[in-house]
XYZ file of C-alpha atoms in Angstrom:
563
model
C 0.000 0.000 0.000
C 1.159 3.481 -0.781
C 2.827 5.313 2.047
C 0.458 8.075 3.085
C 3.221 10.583 3.756
C 5.325 11.352 0.737
C 7.898 13.880 1.915
C 9.618 16.559 -0.107
C 12.831 14.550 0.141
C 11.131 11.591 -1.499
C 9.757 13.839 -4.227
C 13.258 15.067 -4.955
C 14.489 11.480 -5.074
C 11.685 10.590 -7.471
C 12.626 13.423 -9.805
C 16.290 12.431 -9.767
C 15.606 8.764 -10.415
C 13.019 9.553 -13.061
C 15.432 11.793 -14.951
C 18.277 9.292 -14.667
C 16.198 6.381 -15.907
C 13.994 8.082 -18.472
C 16.118 6.679 -21.269
C 17.115 3.438 -19.525
C 14.583 0.896 -20.800
C 14.074 -1.954 -18.362
C 12.082 -4.738 -20.083
C 10.055 -7.075 -17.917
C 7.539 -6.652 -15.148
C 3.749 -6.665 -15.176
C 1.501 -3.972 -16.607
C -1.816 -3.761 -14.730
C -4.638 -2.029 -16.589
C -8.184 -1.055 -15.658
C -9.612 -0.828 -19.143
C -12.294 1.421 -20.581
C -14.763 -1.446 -20.213
C -13.674 -2.481 -16.732
C -17.149 -3.776 -15.810
C -17.386 -6.109 -18.784
C -15.930 -9.557 -19.179
C -15.160 -10.952 -22.607
C -18.467 -11.302 -24.445
C -17.223 -14.415 -26.280
C -13.938 -15.908 -27.457
C -15.646 -17.176 -30.615
C -14.892 -14.441 -33.120
C -17.230 -16.054 -35.645
C -19.961 -14.424 -33.575
C -18.771 -11.002 -34.761
C -18.256 -9.614 -31.266
C -17.360 -5.921 -31.171
C -15.257 -6.452 -28.061
C -12.725 -8.867 -29.545
C -10.106 -6.171 -30.161
C -10.293 -4.777 -26.629
C -9.747 -8.317 -25.351
C -7.330 -9.268 -28.110
C -3.760 -8.152 -27.374
C -2.837 -11.571 -28.775
C -4.269 -10.622 -32.182
C -2.892 -8.873 -35.249
C -4.602 -7.144 -38.179
C -3.436 -6.176 -41.645
C -3.170 -2.479 -40.670
C -3.045 -0.311 -37.565
C -2.609 3.288 -36.494
C 0.983 4.501 -36.557
C 1.205 5.497 -32.906
C 4.955 6.088 -33.083
C 4.929 8.450 -36.045
C 1.702 10.380 -35.389
C 1.012 9.958 -31.665
C 2.410 12.004 -28.737
C 5.837 10.373 -29.092
C 5.951 11.450 -32.754
C 4.313 14.394 -34.509
C 1.471 14.466 -31.952
C -1.146 14.793 -34.678
C -3.385 12.307 -32.890
C -3.783 11.305 -29.228
C -4.968 7.855 -30.377
C -7.911 7.898 -27.960
C -10.730 7.532 -30.519
C -12.594 4.247 -30.276
C -12.527 3.503 -33.973
C -11.442 6.477 -36.046
C -8.021 6.570 -37.667
C -7.468 8.883 -40.646
C -6.013 6.997 -43.589
C -2.852 9.107 -43.518
C -2.149 7.893 -39.959
C -2.094 4.189 -40.861
C 0.857 1.851 -40.990
C 1.313 -1.831 -41.665
C 0.645 -4.472 -39.072
C 0.776 -7.886 -40.734
C 0.978 -6.098 -44.068
C 4.149 -4.298 -45.116
C 2.579 -2.616 -48.138
C -0.823 -2.332 -49.807
C -2.105 -0.907 -53.069
C -5.391 -0.400 -54.880
C -5.177 -1.526 -58.508
C -7.524 -1.640 -61.472
C -8.356 -4.033 -64.319
C -9.466 -5.921 -62.369
C -10.278 -3.758 -59.362
C -8.372 -5.216 -56.411
C -6.443 -4.542 -53.218
C -3.037 -6.172 -52.939
C -1.328 -6.736 -49.578
C 2.288 -7.761 -49.119
C 2.650 -9.687 -45.851
C 5.535 -9.761 -43.406
C 7.799 -12.749 -43.832
C 8.902 -12.937 -40.196
C 5.549 -13.629 -38.529
C 5.059 -16.888 -36.628
C 2.024 -18.511 -35.063
C 3.085 -19.676 -31.598
C 2.600 -23.328 -30.717
C -0.708 -24.001 -28.973
C -1.313 -27.243 -27.102
C -4.018 -29.281 -28.753
C -4.377 -26.816 -31.611
C -1.227 -26.362 -33.665
C 2.543 -26.473 -33.824
C 4.456 -23.257 -34.305
C 4.508 -22.267 -37.970
C 4.858 -19.269 -40.236
C 1.956 -16.988 -41.100
C 0.985 -17.423 -44.759
C -1.414 -15.673 -47.092
C -3.853 -18.589 -46.874
C -4.429 -17.674 -43.210
C -5.739 -14.275 -44.289
C -7.960 -15.809 -46.968
C -9.338 -18.405 -44.532
C -10.077 -15.732 -41.915
C -12.172 -13.564 -44.194
C -13.949 -16.503 -45.809
C -14.783 -18.165 -42.483
C -15.979 -14.931 -40.899
C -18.190 -14.163 -43.903
C -19.846 -17.573 -43.646
C -21.053 -16.783 -40.126
C -24.769 -16.250 -39.642
C -23.852 -13.452 -37.203
C -22.104 -11.315 -39.814
C -23.114 -7.699 -40.368
C -25.135 -7.470 -43.590
C -23.302 -5.715 -46.459
C -20.067 -5.437 -44.437
C -17.872 -7.185 -47.022
C -20.279 -7.226 -49.941
C -17.815 -5.154 -51.991
C -15.352 -8.076 -52.024
C -15.804 -10.589 -54.815
C -13.188 -13.023 -53.545
C -9.889 -13.365 -51.679
C -6.879 -15.094 -53.188
C -3.439 -16.025 -51.887
C -0.743 -15.419 -54.481
C 2.182 -17.211 -52.912
C 2.856 -17.301 -49.177
C 3.242 -13.574 -48.631
C 0.827 -11.844 -50.952
C -2.928 -11.753 -50.544
C -5.375 -10.082 -52.921
C -8.950 -8.943 -52.375
C -10.728 -8.765 -55.725
C -13.474 -6.142 -55.504
C -16.977 -6.143 -56.906
C -17.026 -2.377 -56.472
C -15.040 0.305 -54.683
C -15.708 0.916 -50.993
C -14.184 4.119 -49.602
C -14.133 2.654 -46.103
C -12.151 -0.450 -47.034
C -9.237 0.214 -44.590
C -11.657 0.021 -41.652
C -13.657 -2.897 -43.059
C -10.713 -5.205 -43.782
C -7.613 -3.523 -42.357
C -7.967 -2.263 -38.786
C -11.625 -2.430 -37.752
C -13.646 -4.603 -35.419
C -13.960 -7.915 -37.220
C -10.772 -8.405 -39.212
C -8.208 -9.831 -36.784
C -6.291 -12.589 -38.553
C -6.513 -16.098 -37.069
C -4.946 -19.398 -38.178
C -6.809 -21.933 -40.287
C -6.454 -24.439 -37.440
C -8.519 -22.210 -35.145
C -11.211 -21.593 -37.745
C -11.578 -25.375 -38.134
C -12.565 -25.794 -34.460
C -16.129 -26.464 -33.365
C -18.219 -23.620 -31.974
C -17.712 -24.936 -28.448
C -13.941 -25.143 -28.937
C -13.736 -21.634 -30.421
C -15.600 -20.304 -27.383
C -12.930 -21.695 -25.022
C -10.314 -19.063 -24.127
C -7.752 -21.837 -23.815
C -7.809 -22.106 -27.617
C -7.375 -18.373 -28.184
C -4.253 -17.663 -30.217
C -2.728 -15.089 -32.499
C 0.475 -13.529 -33.787
C 0.162 -10.446 -31.563
C 2.479 -9.301 -28.761
C 0.813 -11.402 -26.053
C -0.602 -14.860 -25.387
C -3.673 -15.589 -23.281
C -2.583 -17.207 -20.001
C -5.567 -17.124 -17.644
C -9.136 -15.851 -17.566
C -11.091 -15.511 -14.331
C -14.602 -14.284 -15.063
C -15.496 -11.194 -13.092
C -11.909 -10.706 -11.919
C -9.068 -10.634 -14.447
C -7.637 -11.560 -17.812
C -3.926 -12.335 -17.819
C -1.724 -12.220 -20.902
C 1.966 -13.124 -21.129
C 4.578 -11.945 -23.580
C 4.683 -13.726 -26.925
C 8.392 -14.482 -27.262
C 7.930 -15.062 -30.993
C 6.312 -11.698 -31.692
C 7.770 -9.967 -34.719
C 7.402 -6.346 -33.548
C 10.097 -3.945 -32.368
C 10.265 -0.337 -31.266
C 13.102 2.168 -31.282
C 13.658 4.333 -28.195
C 16.419 6.937 -28.252
C 18.100 5.226 -31.186
C 18.072 1.735 -29.670
C 15.835 -0.984 -31.066
C 13.937 -3.135 -28.575
C 11.937 -6.291 -29.108
C 8.265 -6.110 -28.132
C 6.521 -6.446 -25.802
C 8.596 -4.508 -23.305
C 6.755 -6.077 -20.382
C 6.432 -9.753 -19.459
C 2.808 -9.745 -18.483
C -0.362 -7.726 -19.067
C -3.297 -7.959 -16.661
C -6.790 -6.619 -17.337
C -8.698 -6.035 -14.099
C -12.460 -6.620 -14.264
C -14.008 -4.458 -11.526
C -17.751 -4.042 -11.238
C -17.959 -0.719 -9.359
C -16.223 2.634 -9.665
C -15.150 2.959 -6.035
C -13.282 -0.356 -6.094
C -11.625 0.524 -9.381
C -10.466 3.879 -8.023
C -9.121 2.192 -4.893
C -7.205 -0.283 -7.024
C -5.592 2.560 -8.957
C -4.870 4.652 -5.888
C -3.180 1.737 -4.127
C -0.801 1.217 -7.056
C -2.257 -2.203 -7.866
C -3.194 -0.779 -11.238
C -0.723 1.194 -13.352
C -3.184 2.634 -15.875
C -6.902 3.386 -15.661
C -8.473 4.199 -19.016
C -11.815 5.661 -17.936
C -12.490 7.751 -14.839
C -15.743 9.602 -14.369
C -15.514 13.245 -13.370
C -17.033 12.520 -9.931
C -13.778 10.874 -8.811
C -11.197 13.185 -10.360
C -10.830 15.891 -7.703
C -10.576 13.421 -4.827
C -8.119 11.284 -6.799
C -5.925 14.302 -7.484
C -5.860 15.086 -3.771
C -5.206 11.545 -2.552
C -2.808 10.518 -5.329
C -1.118 13.724 -6.539
C 1.628 11.842 -8.404
C -0.817 10.420 -10.914
C -0.963 11.913 -14.375
C -4.675 12.531 -14.981
C -5.780 13.802 -18.373
C -9.218 14.449 -19.903
C -10.502 13.269 -23.238
C -13.820 13.711 -24.990
C -16.258 10.831 -24.876
C -15.468 8.570 -27.837
C -19.141 7.879 -28.430
C -22.584 9.329 -28.857
C -25.245 8.816 -26.195
C -28.920 8.631 -27.065
C -32.244 7.011 -26.330
C -32.997 4.941 -29.416
C -36.703 4.968 -30.278
C -38.110 2.154 -32.371
C -39.327 3.971 -35.460
C -41.197 0.818 -36.530
C -43.376 0.907 -33.401
C -46.290 3.264 -32.608
C -46.201 5.998 -31.459
C -42.517 6.341 -32.386
C -43.270 5.773 -36.064
C -44.488 9.382 -35.956
C -41.573 11.814 -36.251
C -43.552 14.524 -34.458
C -43.757 12.309 -31.368
C -40.005 11.839 -31.502
C -39.487 15.587 -31.880
C -41.725 16.216 -28.891
C -39.724 13.803 -26.758
C -36.539 15.704 -27.572
C -38.172 18.985 -26.578
C -39.335 17.393 -23.316
C -35.769 16.585 -22.267
C -33.441 19.220 -20.840
C -30.113 18.210 -22.378
C -28.273 21.167 -20.825
C -29.461 20.143 -17.367
C -28.349 16.544 -17.935
C -24.942 17.780 -19.046
C -24.648 19.860 -15.870
C -26.049 17.318 -13.415
C -24.668 14.049 -14.744
C -21.480 15.232 -16.446
C -20.460 18.284 -14.405
C -21.035 20.441 -17.456
C -18.061 18.833 -19.188
C -18.929 17.585 -22.654
C -20.979 18.430 -25.704
C -24.652 18.323 -26.582
C -24.090 17.030 -30.105
C -21.324 14.488 -30.555
C -23.100 12.058 -32.842
C -23.515 10.801 -35.541
C -20.332 12.744 -36.318
C -17.919 13.519 -33.519
C -17.206 17.134 -32.647
C -13.488 16.520 -33.265
C -13.965 15.642 -36.946
C -12.868 18.862 -38.584
C -14.285 19.345 -42.062
C -17.112 16.868 -41.469
C -18.780 17.902 -38.209
C -21.542 20.514 -38.369
C -21.718 22.464 -35.072
C -25.081 22.747 -33.370
C -25.258 26.494 -33.967
C -24.910 25.945 -37.716
C -27.823 23.529 -37.975
C -31.233 24.704 -39.235
C -33.244 26.519 -36.556
C -35.855 23.754 -36.443
C -33.114 21.223 -35.689
C -31.383 23.446 -33.136
C -34.703 23.719 -31.300
C -34.589 19.984 -30.540
C -31.668 20.636 -28.198
C -33.629 23.219 -26.230
C -36.120 22.499 -23.442
C -39.772 23.353 -24.043
C -42.123 20.949 -22.237
C -45.149 23.122 -23.040
C -44.501 22.904 -26.754
C -43.687 19.183 -26.373
C -47.102 18.494 -24.811
C -48.765 20.527 -27.562
C -46.921 18.520 -30.252
C -48.063 15.253 -28.665
C -51.676 16.452 -28.835
C -51.207 17.435 -32.470
C -49.693 14.013 -33.165
C -52.783 12.242 -31.862
C -51.596 11.185 -28.398
C -53.155 13.860 -26.146
C -53.398 11.457 -23.208
C -49.737 10.538 -23.436
C -48.499 6.958 -23.449
C -46.327 4.445 -21.647
C -43.186 2.799 -22.959
C -40.326 0.671 -21.661
C -36.647 1.611 -21.838
C -33.905 -0.992 -21.670
C -30.779 0.258 -19.864
C -27.553 -1.531 -19.002
C -26.447 -1.682 -15.370
C -22.893 -1.763 -16.757
C -23.100 1.959 -17.546
C -23.318 4.144 -14.405
C -23.791 7.321 -16.443
C -26.866 5.853 -18.097
C -28.208 4.719 -14.746
C -27.761 8.294 -13.503
C -29.735 9.601 -16.488
C -32.773 7.387 -15.937
C -34.369 9.377 -13.066
C -33.970 12.610 -15.012
C -35.492 11.170 -18.176
C -38.356 9.741 -16.138
C -39.015 13.198 -14.665
C -38.878 15.037 -17.992
C -41.208 12.623 -19.762
C -43.647 12.587 -16.852
C -44.032 16.367 -17.232
C -45.572 15.870 -20.682
C -47.701 12.831 -19.873
C -45.273 10.085 -20.917
C -44.814 7.187 -18.521
C -41.353 5.685 -18.938
C -40.631 2.285 -17.373
C -36.932 1.461 -16.993
C -35.799 -2.141 -17.411
C -32.257 -2.363 -15.988
C -30.328 -5.347 -17.369
C -26.891 -6.919 -17.224
C -24.890 -6.396 -20.410
C -25.338 -9.872 -21.894
C -29.121 -9.687 -21.715
C -29.159 -6.018 -22.717
C -27.080 -6.495 -25.867
C -28.850 -9.688 -26.922
C -32.191 -7.863 -27.125
C -31.065 -5.230 -29.639
C -33.116 -5.523 -32.845
C -34.927 -8.596 -31.567
C -38.720 -8.755 -31.416
C -38.368 -8.578 -27.632
C -36.487 -5.283 -27.700
C -38.314 -2.466 -25.923
C -39.560 0.599 -27.748
C -36.789 2.534 -26.014
C -33.116 1.507 -25.763
C -30.663 3.733 -23.889
C -27.263 3.271 -25.448
C -23.835 4.548 -26.324
C -22.639 4.107 -29.875
C -18.989 4.621 -30.696
C -18.258 7.708 -32.724
C -16.686 5.281 -35.170
C -15.659 6.761 -38.455
C -17.872 8.698 -40.863
C -18.891 5.731 -42.996
C -19.304 3.247 -40.168
C -21.311 5.528 -37.882
C -23.868 6.360 -40.543
C -24.111 2.765 -41.756
C -24.472 0.952 -38.480
C -27.089 3.270 -36.974
C -29.086 4.578 -39.947
C -28.735 2.282 -42.969
C -31.607 -0.190 -43.216
C -31.336 -3.586 -41.487
C -27.905 -3.057 -39.944
C -26.911 -4.903 -36.773
C -26.514 -1.777 -34.583
C -29.493 0.118 -35.999
C -31.476 0.016 -32.746
C -33.995 2.610 -33.957
C -34.957 0.367 -36.913
C -34.455 3.433 -39.107
C -35.155 2.592 -42.751
C -35.150 5.197 -45.511
C -34.266 4.264 -49.114
C -33.230 7.846 -49.857
C -30.784 7.843 -46.957
C -29.429 4.425 -47.950
C -28.816 5.711 -51.482
C -27.037 8.841 -50.217
C -24.768 6.748 -47.997
C -24.003 4.348 -50.857
C -23.109 7.292 -53.092
C -20.659 8.629 -50.497
C -19.184 5.186 -49.948
C -18.482 4.765 -53.659
C -16.994 8.231 -54.191
C -13.248 8.272 -54.818
C -12.785 12.053 -54.909
C -12.147 13.093 -51.294
C -13.722 16.549 -51.543
C -16.924 15.215 -53.099
C -16.920 12.339 -50.636
C -16.818 14.718 -47.669
C -19.672 16.804 -49.091
C -21.812 13.688 -49.401
C -20.902 12.539 -45.907
C -21.816 15.913 -44.402
C -25.153 15.769 -46.198
C -25.773 12.248 -44.907
C -24.924 13.336 -41.360
C -27.467 16.163 -41.560
C -30.057 13.770 -42.993
C -29.472 11.404 -40.068
C -29.974 14.242 -37.591
C -33.138 15.360 -39.381
C -34.556 11.830 -39.099
C -34.859 12.362 -35.302
C -34.771 8.615 -34.700
C -33.675 9.077 -31.097
C -33.645 11.419 -28.131
C -30.244 13.067 -28.210
C -28.332 13.071 -24.957
C -25.063 14.806 -24.068
C -21.680 13.121 -24.356
C -19.446 13.789 -21.377
C -15.743 14.141 -20.752
C -13.809 11.222 -19.307
C -10.372 11.051 -17.750
C -7.513 8.575 -17.873
C -4.673 8.223 -15.401
C -1.303 6.540 -15.047
C 1.553 6.451 -12.563
C 5.050 7.937 -13.132
C 6.593 4.460 -13.240
C 4.664 3.695 -16.446
C 7.285 4.494 -19.062
C 7.040 5.088 -22.799
C 3.350 5.899 -22.389
C 1.501 9.132 -23.118
C -2.148 8.239 -22.602
C -2.687 6.513 -25.945
C -5.567 4.026 -25.896
C -6.255 2.582 -29.346
C -4.452 1.943 -32.645
C -7.520 0.369 -34.233
C -11.140 -0.247 -33.356
C -10.954 -0.631 -29.542
C -7.449 -2.068 -29.992
C -4.834 -1.187 -27.337
C -2.508 -4.211 -27.577
C 0.337 -2.617 -29.587
C 0.271 0.369 -27.194
C 0.555 -1.779 -24.092
C 3.381 -3.728 -25.738
C 5.468 -0.524 -25.876
C 5.129 0.203 -22.150
C 7.667 -0.765 -19.526
C 7.453 -0.526 -15.746
C 10.184 1.258 -13.815
C 10.237 -1.075 -10.816
C 12.932 0.945 -9.032
C 10.887 4.132 -9.224
C 7.783 2.280 -8.128
C 9.539 1.006 -5.003
C 11.035 4.427 -4.279
C 7.502 5.832 -4.352
C 6.420 3.339 -1.719
C 4.464 0.845 -3.795
């Protein structure tokens, strides 16, 4: 446990040691992380089920591409903090399993040159150690696309995959897709796995003991509700250069994810030094944490998602846009921002994130009728409900996940606002597994309180507004919108593409398929003994593995600080 008195002499010692060892890399040790999703266990180890969480839980996995955290992150040009959940500009990409890639015509295709030094580690009962080959990439995409859990249209632009030798793989395209890097390079569902794993039964794929990959770590132990432990993959191909010296990755021997079901326990774990990094801290704990643990680096970052109450547009009365408009007017978004988020955040952070320069349209630049939806006018809301044919109000159920404390804090406020205009809202609080399984099912409630990652421009619009998509909880379906999105997705000219995307974003806002809710500011923290780290969180869609692999723990400094 940390010594409660940390004298000025000790502070001076810390500064001296820190300066002396800043450039003295000490590989080894254990990196303890409280992740962004600290309340959630792995949803499944069977990636054929198209789980969004596989990358967060997959530091043992590699992809074709990733964000170039060394060149463009804080340790490089600092053009990106690499905190976005799943948005990496194309110019910030680098190779992961691929060393080079190129779009070619006649026929239209994407060619990837693969690394020749990548090895699958031996896995008891599954496979002997062997080299990665192009057939592994082909098998991965073919097997994933055969799954009945796949996202419709996700890879429909690919005609076929072919291996041309051991280290070249080609995707032959049916048509161009402007979002191809995300879809097949660095996104949620494109981690590369060996053919031997794909050949397993569903039960065997679901067993973490069979989890394998070419990434920087190997899965060692999983204790549900407690921890996930990964150990260094001694055969990992990656290296990093620090102060002119090349080092093999990972720089630490072990990575531990801590699964902690309540905020207070998570904060205590960080404060005691049992965790080195905490990726998400709510504002309620920041001031006290700064007082009780002043040596922590604590930095803010904007919420990497949009928050909203999805309304089933296929269900009366929410099939009437005027009812949905009235519900937005009934809610005081400014008050929610102040009460639940300490006034730190933004009212409109979705579909497009406020940080997307050139694409995001600020609230004050929206049409007046749209801006009005972010005001609070319960009188007008009640009048609109009468005009829409529901003068007596109505009742509806909202599903909410107990895994999200911010959402649980919002429920009483939403209940109050809706009650003022004659709407009776019944909250159904659910554990994550049950909550997620109901989305888009016949049993899903008319209301669904959710976060949706800010994603990237194409993905955000597709998953939440294109017809019949897996994450389209509002059941929004509009052929005109689908056509606009398809036009943007097929546009090669970047300037025209951005114009179409901006138009599609405005069309999505005008659809009023949800009650907009504010997106808050979160914080992340790490101790001084966490070296070669600057608060980066993701180099792909929810993918932190390559970042953690570059971190080393200064054990001497940690002991000097009393931990």
